[in-house]
Amino acid sequence: CTKTQVTQPLVNTTTRQTTYPLVNITGNNTCQPENACNYFIFSILAFMVPMVLSFIFIFITSSTLLPMLFSSSGILKRILGSMIVGIFYQIILVFVLLFMTGKELFLGKDNPREDTEALYIYKLFESLGEALPQLILNIVYITHNGGWVQTVSAVFSSGSLLLNLTSGFKACKVMRAIL
């Protein structure tokens, strides 16, 4: 936002101080930070990257991990199925996690190791594609604007990110040995 000084100064009658308020070129007093659009675009990209990573992962591994969903070898069916699951994977992941947890908790049945490791790989997509860019965005915001609350948030986010990356890469190693 381009800041310009108003020609009419504001005088506080109780303190007798004269101030010259800064306004943007539209004339209102709500001036946005310089990089507000850049922050918004970067956050939208960070939201979309896990979906793209999920689509690629499902497309490549669809014949081994999801044979009931992709039983035919048609490339169009694989692409369409991968896109649908990739776009809605965040919703699907919640229901799958609830189902698997409920199965273990209430029925006492253990989940197959392949399923558990595949879920860690999906969490890796969220870590690499969403949490890491958001942490970078948070650190950039802190360096420009400061704030102890944002700093504490960045510290806890980095700890969570390291934990998810560690478990995700271990899951990749285990899945490689299984498949």
Short mmCIF file of C-alpha atoms in Angstrom, two decimals, residues 71-179:
data_model
loop_
_atom_site.label_atom_id
_atom_site.label_comp_id
_atom_site.label_asym_id
_atom_site.label_seq_id
_atom_site.Cartn_x
_atom_site.Cartn_y
_atom_site.Cartn_z
CA SER A 71 -8.10 -53.12 -10.72
CA SER A 72 -7.97 -52.38 -14.43
CA SER A 73 -4.82 -51.26 -16.13
CA GLY A 74 -6.46 -48.37 -18.01
CA ILE A 75 -4.37 -45.24 -17.74
CA LEU A 76 -7.42 -42.95 -17.79
CA LYS A 77 -8.95 -44.77 -14.84
CA ARG A 78 -5.67 -44.55 -12.93
CA ILE A 79 -5.34 -40.83 -13.61
CA LEU A 80 -8.96 -40.06 -12.71
CA GLY A 81 -8.92 -42.24 -9.59
CA SER A 82 -5.60 -40.77 -8.47
CA MET A 83 -6.91 -37.23 -8.97
CA ILE A 84 -10.10 -37.88 -7.01
CA VAL A 85 -8.30 -39.54 -4.11
CA GLY A 86 -5.49 -36.96 -4.26
CA ILE A 87 -7.86 -34.00 -4.09
CA PHE A 88 -9.95 -35.43 -1.26
CA TYR A 89 -7.16 -37.22 0.57
CA GLN A 90 -7.33 -34.87 3.57
CA ILE A 91 -10.97 -35.81 4.15
CA ILE A 92 -10.39 -39.48 3.33
CA LEU A 93 -7.38 -39.59 5.65
CA VAL A 94 -9.44 -38.41 8.64
CA PHE A 95 -12.07 -41.12 8.13
CA VAL A 96 -9.46 -43.83 7.56
CA LEU A 97 -7.59 -42.81 10.72
CA LEU A 98 -10.82 -42.82 12.74
CA PHE A 99 -11.78 -46.24 11.34
CA MET A 100 -8.35 -47.76 12.03
CA THR A 101 -8.21 -46.30 15.54
CA GLY A 102 -11.75 -47.48 16.31
CA LYS A 103 -10.95 -50.95 15.01
CA GLU A 104 -7.95 -51.24 17.32
CA LEU A 105 -9.59 -49.57 20.30
CA PHE A 106 -13.03 -51.15 20.31
CA LEU A 107 -12.58 -54.43 18.48
CA GLY A 108 -9.03 -55.21 19.57
CA LYS A 109 -7.92 -56.02 16.02
CA ASP A 110 -4.47 -54.93 14.93
CA ASN A 111 -4.11 -52.99 11.69
CA PRO A 112 -1.79 -54.34 8.99
CA ARG A 113 1.64 -52.77 9.11
CA GLU A 114 1.40 -51.70 5.46
CA ASP A 115 -1.70 -49.63 6.19
CA THR A 116 -0.12 -47.94 9.19
CA GLU A 117 3.06 -47.11 7.28
CA ALA A 118 1.08 -45.78 4.31
CA LEU A 119 -0.69 -43.37 6.67
CA TYR A 120 2.68 -42.13 7.92
CA ILE A 121 3.67 -41.50 4.31
CA TYR A 122 0.53 -39.40 3.85
CA LYS A 123 1.46 -37.46 6.97
CA LEU A 124 4.85 -36.93 5.33
CA PHE A 125 3.06 -35.25 2.42
CA GLU A 126 1.41 -32.86 4.84
CA SER A 127 4.73 -32.21 6.56
CA LEU A 128 6.75 -31.55 3.41
CA GLY A 129 4.05 -29.88 1.38
CA GLU A 130 2.11 -27.90 3.97
CA ALA A 131 3.80 -27.67 7.38
CA LEU A 132 7.29 -26.86 6.09
CA PRO A 133 6.15 -24.03 3.77
CA GLN A 134 3.90 -22.65 6.52
CA LEU A 135 6.82 -22.73 8.97
CA ILE A 136 8.96 -20.86 6.45
CA LEU A 137 6.17 -18.35 5.95
CA ASN A 138 5.85 -17.94 9.72
CA ILE A 139 9.60 -17.33 10.09
CA VAL A 140 9.56 -14.75 7.28
CA TYR A 141 6.63 -13.01 8.98
CA ILE A 142 8.48 -13.04 12.32
CA THR A 143 11.60 -11.50 10.79
CA HIS A 144 9.56 -8.67 9.28
CA ASN A 145 7.09 -8.04 12.12
CA GLY A 146 8.39 -9.72 15.27
CA GLY A 147 6.21 -11.07 18.02
CA TRP A 148 6.89 -13.54 20.80
CA VAL A 149 3.65 -15.50 20.27
CA GLN A 150 4.60 -16.20 16.65
CA THR A 151 8.10 -17.18 17.76
CA VAL A 152 6.77 -19.70 20.29
CA SER A 153 4.42 -21.04 17.62
CA ALA A 154 7.33 -21.44 15.18
CA VAL A 155 9.38 -23.34 17.79
CA PHE A 156 6.56 -25.82 18.48
CA SER A 157 5.79 -26.12 14.75
CA SER A 158 9.41 -26.96 13.99
CA GLY A 159 9.40 -29.65 16.70
CA SER A 160 6.21 -31.17 15.30
CA LEU A 161 7.62 -30.98 11.78
CA LEU A 162 10.81 -32.81 12.79
CA LEU A 163 8.77 -35.53 14.51
CA ASN A 164 6.52 -36.03 11.46
CA LEU A 165 9.47 -36.01 9.05
CA THR A 166 11.28 -38.63 11.12
CA SER A 167 8.27 -40.96 11.29
CA GLY A 168 7.47 -40.37 7.61
CA PHE A 169 10.96 -41.22 6.39
CA LYS A 170 11.01 -44.32 8.61
CA ALA A 171 7.71 -45.35 7.03
CA CYS A 172 9.18 -44.88 3.55
CA LYS A 173 12.07 -47.13 4.48
CA VAL A 174 9.72 -49.81 5.87
CA MET A 175 7.38 -49.62 2.84
CA ARG A 176 10.34 -50.01 0.53
CA ALA A 177 11.32 -53.19 2.35
CA ILE A 178 7.73 -54.51 2.28
CA LEU A 179 7.11 -53.81 -1.38
#
